C-alpha positions as a printed NumPy array, in Angstrom:
array([[ 51.565, -18.242,  20.82 ],
       [ 52.638, -16.01 ,  17.787],
       [ 50.705, -13.071,  16.686],
       [ 50.046, -12.139,  13.198],
       [ 49.486,  -8.333,  12.514],
       [ 47.107,  -7.584,   9.753],
       [ 45.687,  -4.325,   8.169],
       [ 42.692,  -3.749,   6.368],
       [ 42.694,  -1.078,   3.382],
       [ 39.323,   0.275,   2.763],
       [ 36.506,  -0.065,   5.444],
       [ 33.29 ,  -0.035,   3.322],
       [ 31.166,  -2.981,   3.192],
       [ 33.509,  -5.562,   2.393],
       [ 36.327,  -4.188,   4.719],
       [ 33.847,  -4.398,   7.679],
       [ 32.688,  -7.758,   6.592],
       [ 36.407,  -8.857,   7.111],
       [ 36.803,  -7.315,  10.38 ],
       [ 33.571,  -8.855,  11.66 ],
       [ 34.495, -12.428,  10.543],
       [ 38.084, -12.183,  11.778],
       [ 36.533, -11.409,  15.241],
       [ 33.735, -13.884,  15.133],
       [ 36.109, -16.579,  14.047],
       [ 39.009, -15.483,  16.431],
       [ 38.856, -18.386,  18.439],
       [ 38.446, -20.946,  15.624],
       [ 41.329, -19.522,  13.762],
       [ 43.571, -19.423,  16.652],
       [ 42.886, -23.271,  17.241],
       [ 43.152, -24.223,  13.484],
       [ 46.104, -22.016,  12.656],
       [ 48.122, -21.855,  15.971],
       [ 48.303, -18.126,  15.756],
       [ 46.536, -15.003,  17.204],
       [ 45.488, -12.68 ,  14.633],
       [ 45.546,  -8.884,  15.417],
       [ 43.987,  -6.171,  13.082],
       [ 46.552,  -3.435,  13.841],
       [ 45.61 ,  -0.761,  11.381],
       [ 42.622,   0.235,   9.131],
       [ 43.14 ,   2.552,   6.17 ],
       [ 40.152,   4.933,   5.625],
       [ 39.555,   8.295,   3.764],
       [ 38.056,   9.867,   6.928],
       [ 39.696,   8.665,  10.292],
       [ 37.321,  10.915,  12.228],
       [ 34.132,   8.822,  11.264],
       [ 33.925,   5.546,  13.4  ],
       [ 32.099,   3.018,  11.196],
       [ 32.277,   0.151,  13.56 ],
       [ 32.491,   0.636,  17.335],
       [ 35.712,   0.139,  19.02 ],
       [ 37.812,   0.668,  15.788],
       [ 38.454,   4.28 ,  15.844],
       [ 42.019,   3.887,  17.425],
       [ 43.017,   1.412,  14.484],
       [ 41.955,   3.879,  11.767],
       [ 44.499,   6.067,   9.801],
       [ 44.314,   7.956,   6.495],
       [ 47.931,   7.206,   5.85 ],
       [ 49.373,   4.214,   3.963],
       [ 52.903,   5.082,   5.156],
       [ 51.447,   4.857,   8.771],
       [ 49.961,   1.288,   7.918],
       [ 53.186,  -0.041,   6.396],
       [ 55.211,   1.461,   9.316],
       [ 53.407,  -0.923,  11.714],
       [ 55.957,  -3.034,  13.38 ],
       [ 55.741,  -6.775,  12.419],
       [ 52.79 ,  -6.319,   9.836],
       [ 52.388,  -9.584,   7.987],
       [ 49.07 ,  -9.532,   6.101],
       [ 47.276,  -6.768,   4.136],
       [ 43.544,  -7.182,   3.153],
       [ 42.757,  -4.686,   0.357],
       [ 39.118,  -3.759,  -0.299],
       [ 39.444,  -0.468,  -2.23 ],
       [ 37.739,   0.356,  -5.567],
       [ 39.712,   1.075,  -8.684],
       [ 43.241,   0.273,  -9.848],
       [ 44.839,   3.214,  -8.208],
       [ 45.809,   3.93 ,  -5.355],
       [ 45.325,   0.1  ,  -4.596],
       [ 48.058,  -1.182,  -6.712],
       [ 50.688,   1.138,  -5.535],
       [ 49.491,   0.363,  -1.999],
       [ 49.749,  -3.425,  -2.511],
       [ 53.015,  -2.98 ,  -4.453],
       [ 54.608,  -1.308,  -1.342],
       [ 53.016,  -4.041,   0.965],
       [ 54.574,  -6.701,  -1.001],
       [ 57.975,  -5.001,  -1.071],
       [ 57.646,  -4.66 ,   2.796],
       [ 57.197,  -8.676,   2.684],
       [ 53.474,  -8.501,   3.614],
       [ 51.045, -11.291,   2.204],
       [ 48.175,  -9.541,   0.167],
       [ 44.569, -10.614,   0.011],
       [ 42.525,  -8.554,  -2.528],
       [ 39.063,  -8.135,  -3.674],
       [ 39.922,  -5.488,  -6.302],
       [ 38.98 ,  -6.964,  -9.614],
       [ 39.944,  -3.72 , -11.68 ],
       [ 43.499,  -3.764, -10.245],
       [ 44.035,  -7.512, -10.485],
       [ 42.737,  -7.613, -14.169],
       [ 45.122,  -4.929, -15.301],
       [ 47.984,  -5.493, -13.002],
       [ 47.745,  -8.92 , -11.449],
       [ 50.598, -10.489, -13.296],
       [ 52.96 ,  -7.823, -12.298],
       [ 51.799,  -8.2  ,  -8.57 ],
       [ 52.243, -12.022,  -8.805],
       [ 55.565, -11.644,  -9.941],
       [ 56.72 ,  -9.048,  -7.426],
       [ 55.424, -11.385,  -4.734],
       [ 57.284, -14.286,  -5.946],
       [ 60.445, -12.225,  -5.789],
       [ 59.631, -11.229,  -1.959],
       [ 58.349, -14.674,  -0.943],
       [ 54.911, -13.694,  -0.269],
       [ 51.465, -14.878,  -1.408],
       [ 48.676, -13.147,  -3.12 ],
       [ 45.122, -14.189,  -2.242],
       [ 42.62 , -13.091,  -4.913],
       [ 39.667, -15.441,  -4.504],
       [ 37.341, -12.346,  -3.797],
       [ 37.856, -10.768,  -6.957],
       [ 35.684, -13.12 ,  -9.015],
       [ 32.033, -14.056,  -8.28 ],
       [ 31.921, -13.226,  -4.601],
       [ 31.499, -16.349,  -2.303],
       [ 32.084, -18.642,  -5.338],
       [ 35.494, -20.401,  -4.948],
       [ 36.182, -20.555,  -8.611],
       [ 39.77 , -19.395,  -8.572],
       [ 40.705, -22.095,  -6.153],
       [ 38.782, -24.738,  -7.993],
       [ 40.197, -23.728, -11.434],
       [ 43.75 , -23.753, -10.156],
       [ 43.118, -27.215,  -8.91 ],
       [ 41.504, -28.418, -12.189],
       [ 44.054, -26.991, -14.311],
       [ 46.822, -29.132, -12.657],
       [ 45.526, -31.983, -14.717],
       [ 42.887, -30.675, -17.182],
       [ 42.961, -28.098, -20.069],
       [ 40.031, -25.707, -19.896],
       [ 38.753, -24.833, -23.33 ],
       [ 35.827, -22.32 , -22.331],
       [ 34.617, -20.414, -19.379],
       [ 31.109, -19.134, -19.181],
       [ 29.487, -17.34 , -16.42 ],
       [ 27.189, -15.149, -14.547],
       [ 29.84 , -12.942, -12.847],
       [ 27.601,  -9.983, -11.478],
       [ 24.999, -10.476,  -8.892],
       [ 23.541,  -7.154,  -9.287],
       [ 22.527,  -7.818, -13.014],
       [ 21.303, -11.289, -12.207],
       [ 19.047, -10.066,  -9.422],
       [ 17.673,  -7.351, -11.905],
       [ 16.85 ,  -9.979, -14.701],
       [ 15.241, -12.245, -12.134],
       [ 13.174,  -9.542, -10.808],
       [ 12.069,  -8.413, -14.261],
       [ 11.133, -11.949, -15.037],
       [  9.657, -13.229, -11.643],
       [  7.949,  -9.928, -10.511],
       [  7.466,  -8.383, -13.929],
       [  9.009,  -5.426, -12.669],
       [ 10.748,  -2.704, -15.127],
       [ 14.414,  -2.34 , -15.461],
       [ 14.307,   0.943, -13.356],
       [ 12.242,  -0.592, -10.539],
       [ 14.446,  -3.677, -10.31 ],
       [ 17.767,  -1.568, -10.117],
       [ 16.212,   0.853,  -7.565],
       [ 15.506,  -2.145,  -5.43 ],
       [ 18.955,  -3.644,  -5.927],
       [ 20.416,  -0.225,  -4.818],
       [ 18.111,  -0.14 ,  -1.734],
       [ 19.095,  -3.808,  -0.832],
       [ 22.924,  -2.81 ,  -1.233],
       [ 23.304,  -5.151,  -4.16 ],
       [ 24.14 ,  -1.974,  -6.61 ],
       [ 25.963,   0.97 ,  -5.845],
       [ 24.315,   4.374,  -6.229],
       [ 26.2  ,   4.846,  -9.479],
       [ 25.471,   1.302, -11.052],
       [ 27.222,   1.832, -14.421],
       [ 29.948,  -0.818, -13.936],
       [ 27.359,  -3.346, -13.027],
       [ 24.548,  -2.761, -15.585],
       [ 27.029,  -1.832, -18.509],
       [ 29.049,  -5.154, -18.14 ],
       [ 32.246,  -3.612, -17.126],
       [ 32.325,  -5.335, -13.791],
       [ 31.796,  -8.772, -15.37 ],
       [ 34.264,  -8.04 , -18.083],
       [ 37.013,  -7.175, -15.542],
       [ 36.433, -10.495, -13.761],
       [ 36.375, -12.45 , -17.038],
       [ 39.89 , -11.142, -17.935],
       [ 40.792, -12.499, -14.586],
       [ 39.549, -15.914, -15.39 ],
       [ 41.078, -15.676, -18.97 ],
       [ 44.649, -15.22 , -17.351],
       [ 44.021, -18.136, -15.14 ],
       [ 42.518, -20.489, -17.713],
       [ 44.714, -19.532, -20.828],
       [ 47.763, -17.704, -19.357],
       [ 46.638, -14.508, -21.233],
       [ 43.856, -12.107, -21.873],
       [ 42.336, -11.174, -25.423],
       [ 43.198,  -7.617, -26.528],
       [ 40.61 ,  -5.522, -24.055],
       [ 39.575,  -3.255, -27.181],
       [ 38.537,  -6.535, -29.231],
       [ 35.891,  -7.642, -26.628],
       [ 32.225,  -7.02 , -27.227],
       [ 30.739,  -5.8  , -23.926],
       [ 26.853,  -5.262, -23.709],
       [ 24.944,  -4.322, -20.698],
       [ 21.461,  -5.239, -19.733],
       [ 20.011,  -1.578, -19.599],
       [ 18.582,  -1.882, -23.015],
       [ 16.577,  -4.927, -22.177],
       [ 12.763,  -4.135, -21.582],
       [ 10.03 ,  -5.822, -19.564],
       [  8.221,  -6.639, -22.752],
       [ 11.378,  -8.641, -24.132],
       [ 11.576, -10.332, -20.772],
       [  7.884, -11.467, -20.693],
       [  8.245, -12.652, -24.275],
       [ 11.16 , -14.755, -23.63 ],
       [  9.373, -16.111, -20.521],
       [  6.421, -17.228, -22.506],
       [  8.769, -19.18 , -24.841],
       [ 10.493, -21.032, -21.713],
       [ 13.711, -19.042, -21.948],
       [ 15.495, -16.648, -19.527],
       [ 17.678, -13.769, -19.92 ],
       [ 21.145, -14.243, -18.352],
       [ 23.986, -11.773, -18.447],
       [ 26.83 , -14.02 , -19.575],
       [ 30.492, -13.462, -19.528],
       [ 32.272, -15.872, -21.903],
       [ 35.808, -16.64 , -22.873],
       [ 37.145, -19.635, -25.066],
       [ 40.263, -20.665, -26.642],
       [ 39.644, -21.113, -30.51 ],
       [ 41.34 , -24.018, -32.522],
       [ 43.755, -21.502, -33.966],
       [ 44.917, -20.449, -30.347],
       [ 43.335, -17.195, -30.19 ],
       [ 41.358, -16.104, -27.118],
       [ 37.829, -14.821, -27.846],
       [ 35.763, -13.069, -25.151],
       [ 32.36 , -11.427, -24.943],
       [ 29.984, -10.025, -22.2  ],
       [ 26.354,  -9.789, -23.308],
       [ 22.685, -10.853, -22.397],
       [ 21.86 , -14.429, -23.505],
       [ 18.545, -16.152, -23.745],
       [ 19.053, -19.565, -22.268],
       [ 16.705, -22.582, -22.315],
       [ 16.241, -25.157, -19.341],
       [ 18.797, -27.299, -20.661],
       [ 21.48 , -24.624, -20.084],
       [ 23.602, -24.741, -16.913],
       [ 22.938, -21.051, -16.067],
       [ 19.174, -21.518, -16.396],
       [ 18.251, -22.008, -12.731],
       [ 20.777, -19.307, -11.339],
       [ 18.483, -16.631, -10.039],
       [ 18.835, -13.375,  -7.812],
       [ 22.198, -12.331,  -6.762],
       [ 23.789, -15.735,  -7.206],
       [ 26.724, -16.178,  -9.535],
       [ 27.825, -19.231, -11.464],
       [ 30.762, -20.441, -13.609],
       [ 30.728, -23.22 , -16.095],
       [ 34.096, -24.599, -17.267],
       [ 34.523, -26.892, -20.257],
       [ 37.438, -29.186, -19.751],
       [ 39.162, -32.201, -21.653],
       [ 38.918, -34.775, -18.876],
       [ 36.121, -33.872, -16.336],
       [ 33.751, -32.585, -18.978],
       [ 31.657, -29.554, -18.041],
       [ 31.678, -28.354, -14.511],
       [ 29.61 , -25.714, -12.852],
       [ 29.832, -23.976,  -9.58 ],
       [ 27.137, -21.754,  -8.112],
       [ 26.947, -19.562,  -4.924],
       [ 26.348, -15.858,  -3.761],
       [ 27.786, -13.236,  -5.78 ],
       [ 26.996, -10.141,  -3.747],
       [ 26.917,  -8.824,  -0.254],
       [ 29.272,  -8.162,   2.805],
       [ 29.871, -11.677,   3.981],
       [ 30.265, -13.717,   0.871],
       [ 33.178, -11.728,  -0.409],
       [ 34.867, -11.126,   3.019],
       [ 34.423, -14.756,   3.745],
       [ 36.443, -15.813,   0.919],
       [ 39.208, -13.263,   1.746],
       [ 39.369, -14.643,   5.459],
       [ 39.7  , -18.296,   3.876],
       [ 42.742, -16.803,   1.573],
       [ 44.236, -15.708,   4.703],
       [ 43.888, -19.158,   6.457],
       [ 45.256, -20.872,   3.322],
       [ 48.247, -18.507,   3.166],
       [ 49.185, -18.975,   6.84 ],
       [ 48.767, -22.854,   6.27 ],
       [ 51.213, -22.754,   3.393],
       [ 53.793, -20.855,   5.476],
       [ 53.354, -23.428,   8.014],
       [ 53.113, -26.363,   5.894],
       [ 49.772, -27.6  ,   6.315],
       [ 46.069, -27.065,   4.803],
       [ 43.447, -25.203,   6.566],
       [ 39.566, -25.061,   6.058],
       [ 37.215, -22.771,   7.898]])
């Protein structure tokens, strides 16, 4: 049986989730794909600290050592920020490695460039984990776009802000109390700026814009408003009126062909498709010409939702190379 060597770049929450799932699903993946997967290298910032028992011999602080691994074929990337992630993945693609990424900042800015490079080198880019965690929105949208035109995409793209708004309504917590609990549960980072300011949702929205319309709006023209100015009193007042706050990212193609996008808190009533979406769940609603309005809901935060769709990307890529479809 053939062996496929893989590397994991970044070994935080998501990177560890990938490692655990690959091990737990090892037999099932072997049976369905007809190959043996071996995690050969794990790139970390401090190789002296063993995060998962039995992985110390796999860890390295050198991307050169990772890419020098003989017969390396797949790279899972779970690093924060555009760089050094893009440079690492560029080199991986040039080394004929398939790439599976969870990096929305890098993909929003450099995705088109990376995809073009992958095409030249005959490899695939898996990017499902960059938007909405465990919600398979990218695969779904790609399939829909084969026949349908999408005119508008609207969604809850950040599980942290949705959790905070849910607790402010359901538990009558203050913003600060809800944020601290989100950090305690691992939904929010110690530095929560990207989540609560809307920047995280904005980057994900730009990825969806590229997919839906083949282009992004000028980033400087997109209004991005966070949830940190919403008070418990405002939430209580909205609740009394039968309304709920949702932090909504929206992009649409106007009649004149221009792309308009916005990220901001929105009050929705019980007729709105995002009304019932609570806690860390994400949701994406697409307006199409043939299907009509389609909504997809699923978990948007945590180790396993994100890691699992990355492993699914891996299975899909291997299946494409072998000429068959794989589901896990």
